[in-house]
Amino acid sequence: MLRPLVKYGAAGLHTPAAPVTTFDDELARLVDEMVAAMYAAPGIGLAAPQDGVPLRVSVIDLSVGKKGGELLTLVNPEITELDGLQLEEEGCLSIPGFTATVPRPDRTVVRAVDRNGRPQTIEGTGLLARALQHEVDHLDGRLFLDRLRGIKRDMIVRKIRKLDRAGKW
Ligand SMILES: [Zn+2]
């Protein structure tokens, strides 16, 4: 059974997550569950806080499971390089129904370990760079809305509050 994903406004989404220190069966189960939840949503990335777990674990699959070998499991990821600029529409499984154009660097290098604790370096441009940054943001307690300024952000937050008051969030 998949848990419902945590949505904007829940404290766990707005708080930095703790590093993983134990690479055991429990972590393996969490990763499997996150991958299943990401594919079911469907989405191209999911962070553990969205699944209700305050740990620095993210999964990304730009093919949403349609191609083998595209799944990335990032444990304790850190951004080591950012270059350039891209302006694209971005959404989030924790902010369903809303998207916005978010400026982000076009190239990213991330250092992380995999589910077994083995070091990995991932370099991405375009959509992959955006997904990597979006997921590391989640682990730092930041959502794409926090990268917006002014009217656009206020408008979305107001609509979410209205939905929440109506019991539809
Ligand atoms: Zn997200």
Coordinates of C-alpha atoms and ligand atoms in Angstrom, one line a residue:
M1 CA 0.0 0.0 0.0
L2 CA 1.3 3.4 -0.9
R3 CA 0.9 6.3 1.5
P4 CA -0.6 9.5 0.2
L5 CA 2.1 12.0 -0.6
V6 CA 2.6 14.9 1.7
K7 CA 1.4 18.2 0.4
Y8 CA 2.4 21.9 0.7
G9 CA 1.8 23.2 4.2
A10 CA 2.9 20.1 6.0
A11 CA 5.8 20.9 8.4
G12 CA 7.9 18.0 7.1
L13 CA 8.1 19.6 3.7
H14 CA 9.4 22.9 5.1
T15 CA 12.1 21.5 7.3
P16 CA 15.6 20.2 6.3
A17 CA 15.9 16.4 6.3
A18 CA 18.5 14.4 8.3
P19 CA 21.4 12.6 6.6
V20 CA 21.2 8.8 6.2
T21 CA 23.7 7.1 8.4
T22 CA 22.5 3.4 8.2
F23 CA 22.4 1.5 5.0
D24 CA 20.1 -1.3 5.9
D25 CA 17.0 -3.2 4.8
E26 CA 14.9 -0.3 6.1
L27 CA 16.5 2.1 3.7
A28 CA 16.1 -0.3 0.9
R29 CA 12.4 -0.6 1.7
L30 CA 12.1 3.1 1.8
V31 CA 13.7 3.5 -1.6
D32 CA 11.5 0.8 -3.2
E33 CA 8.4 2.5 -1.7
M34 CA 9.5 5.9 -3.0
V35 CA 10.1 4.5 -6.5
A36 CA 6.7 2.9 -6.5
A37 CA 5.1 6.1 -5.3
M38 CA 6.9 8.2 -8.0
Y39 CA 5.8 5.8 -10.8
A40 CA 2.2 5.7 -9.5
A41 CA 1.9 9.4 -9.2
P42 CA 3.3 9.6 -12.0
G43 CA 6.3 11.9 -11.5
I44 CA 9.9 12.2 -12.5
G45 CA 11.2 12.7 -9.0
L46 CA 10.3 12.2 -5.4
A47 CA 12.0 13.1 -2.1
A48 CA 11.6 11.1 1.2
P49 CA 9.9 14.1 3.0
Q50 CA 7.1 13.9 0.4
D51 CA 6.6 10.3 1.5
G52 CA 6.5 11.4 5.1
V53 CA 10.1 10.4 6.0
P54 CA 12.5 13.1 7.1
L55 CA 15.7 11.6 5.5
R56 CA 18.0 12.9 2.7
V57 CA 16.9 10.4 0.1
S58 CA 15.6 11.2 -3.4
V59 CA 14.7 9.2 -6.5
I60 CA 14.6 10.6 -10.1
D61 CA 13.6 8.8 -13.3
L62 CA 13.0 11.1 -16.2
S63 CA 11.4 8.2 -18.1
V64 CA 9.0 7.5 -15.3
G65 CA 10.0 3.9 -15.4
K66 CA 9.4 3.5 -19.1
K67 CA 13.1 2.9 -19.9
G68 CA 15.3 0.7 -17.9
G69 CA 18.4 2.1 -16.3
E70 CA 17.2 5.7 -15.9
L71 CA 16.4 5.4 -12.2
L72 CA 18.7 7.5 -10.0
T73 CA 18.7 6.9 -6.2
L74 CA 20.4 9.8 -4.4
V75 CA 21.2 9.4 -0.8
N76 CA 22.7 12.4 1.1
P77 CA 23.1 14.3 -2.2
E78 CA 25.1 17.6 -2.3
I79 CA 25.3 20.0 -5.2
T80 CA 28.9 20.7 -6.1
E81 CA 28.5 22.6 -9.3
L82 CA 25.9 25.0 -10.9
D83 CA 26.3 26.8 -14.2
G84 CA 24.2 28.7 -16.7
L85 CA 20.5 29.5 -16.6
Q86 CA 17.3 27.9 -17.8
L87 CA 13.8 29.2 -17.5
E88 CA 11.2 26.3 -17.7
E89 CA 7.9 25.4 -16.3
E90 CA 8.2 23.4 -13.0
G91 CA 5.7 21.4 -10.9
C92 CA 5.8 19.3 -7.8
L93 CA 3.8 16.2 -6.6
S94 CA 3.4 18.0 -3.3
I95 CA 1.8 21.1 -5.0
P96 CA -0.6 19.3 -7.4
G97 CA -2.4 21.4 -9.9
F98 CA 0.1 24.3 -9.9
T99 CA 3.1 25.0 -12.1
A100 CA 5.3 28.1 -12.6
T101 CA 8.3 29.2 -14.6
V102 CA 11.3 28.9 -12.2
P103 CA 14.8 30.2 -13.2
R104 CA 17.5 27.7 -12.4
P105 CA 21.1 26.9 -13.4
D106 CA 21.2 24.8 -16.6
R107 CA 23.9 22.5 -15.5
T108 CA 24.3 20.7 -12.1
V109 CA 26.8 18.3 -10.7
V110 CA 25.6 16.3 -7.6
R111 CA 27.7 14.1 -5.4
A112 CA 25.7 11.4 -3.5
V113 CA 25.8 7.8 -2.4
D114 CA 23.5 5.1 -3.7
R115 CA 21.2 2.9 -1.6
N116 CA 24.2 0.7 -0.7
G117 CA 26.4 3.7 0.4
R118 CA 28.5 3.6 -2.7
P119 CA 29.7 7.1 -3.9
Q120 CA 28.3 8.4 -7.2
T121 CA 28.6 11.7 -9.1
I122 CA 25.8 12.7 -11.4
E123 CA 26.0 15.5 -14.0
G124 CA 22.9 16.8 -15.7
T125 CA 21.8 19.6 -17.9
G126 CA 18.3 20.8 -18.8
L127 CA 15.5 18.8 -17.3
L128 CA 17.9 16.5 -15.3
A129 CA 19.7 19.5 -13.8
R130 CA 16.3 20.9 -12.9
A131 CA 15.2 17.6 -11.3
L132 CA 18.4 17.3 -9.3
Q133 CA 18.1 20.8 -8.0
H134 CA 14.4 20.4 -7.2
E135 CA 15.1 17.2 -5.2
V136 CA 18.0 18.6 -3.3
D137 CA 15.8 21.6 -2.5
H138 CA 13.2 19.2 -1.0
L139 CA 15.9 17.7 1.3
D140 CA 16.7 21.3 2.4
G141 CA 13.0 22.0 3.2
R142 CA 12.6 24.2 0.1
L143 CA 9.9 23.9 -2.6
F144 CA 9.8 25.5 -6.0
L145 CA 7.3 28.0 -4.7
D146 CA 10.1 29.3 -2.4
R147 CA 12.1 30.1 -5.5
L148 CA 9.4 32.4 -6.9
R149 CA 9.0 36.0 -6.0
G150 CA 6.1 38.4 -5.6
I151 CA 2.7 38.1 -7.2
K152 CA 3.1 34.7 -8.8
R153 CA 4.0 33.0 -5.5
D154 CA 1.4 34.9 -3.5
M155 CA -1.3 33.9 -6.0
I156 CA -0.5 30.2 -5.8
V157 CA -0.3 30.3 -2.0
R158 CA -3.6 32.1 -1.8
K159 CA -5.3 29.5 -4.0
I160 CA -3.8 26.6 -1.9
R161 CA -5.1 28.2 1.3
K162 CA -8.5 28.6 -0.3
L163 CA -8.5 24.9 -1.3
D164 CA -7.3 24.0 2.2
R165 CA -10.1 25.9 3.8
A166 CA -12.6 24.1 1.5
G167 CA -11.1 20.8 2.6
K168 CA -9.9 20.1 -1.0
W169 CA -6.1 20.2 -0.3
Ligands
ZN1 ZN 8.8 18.3 -5.7

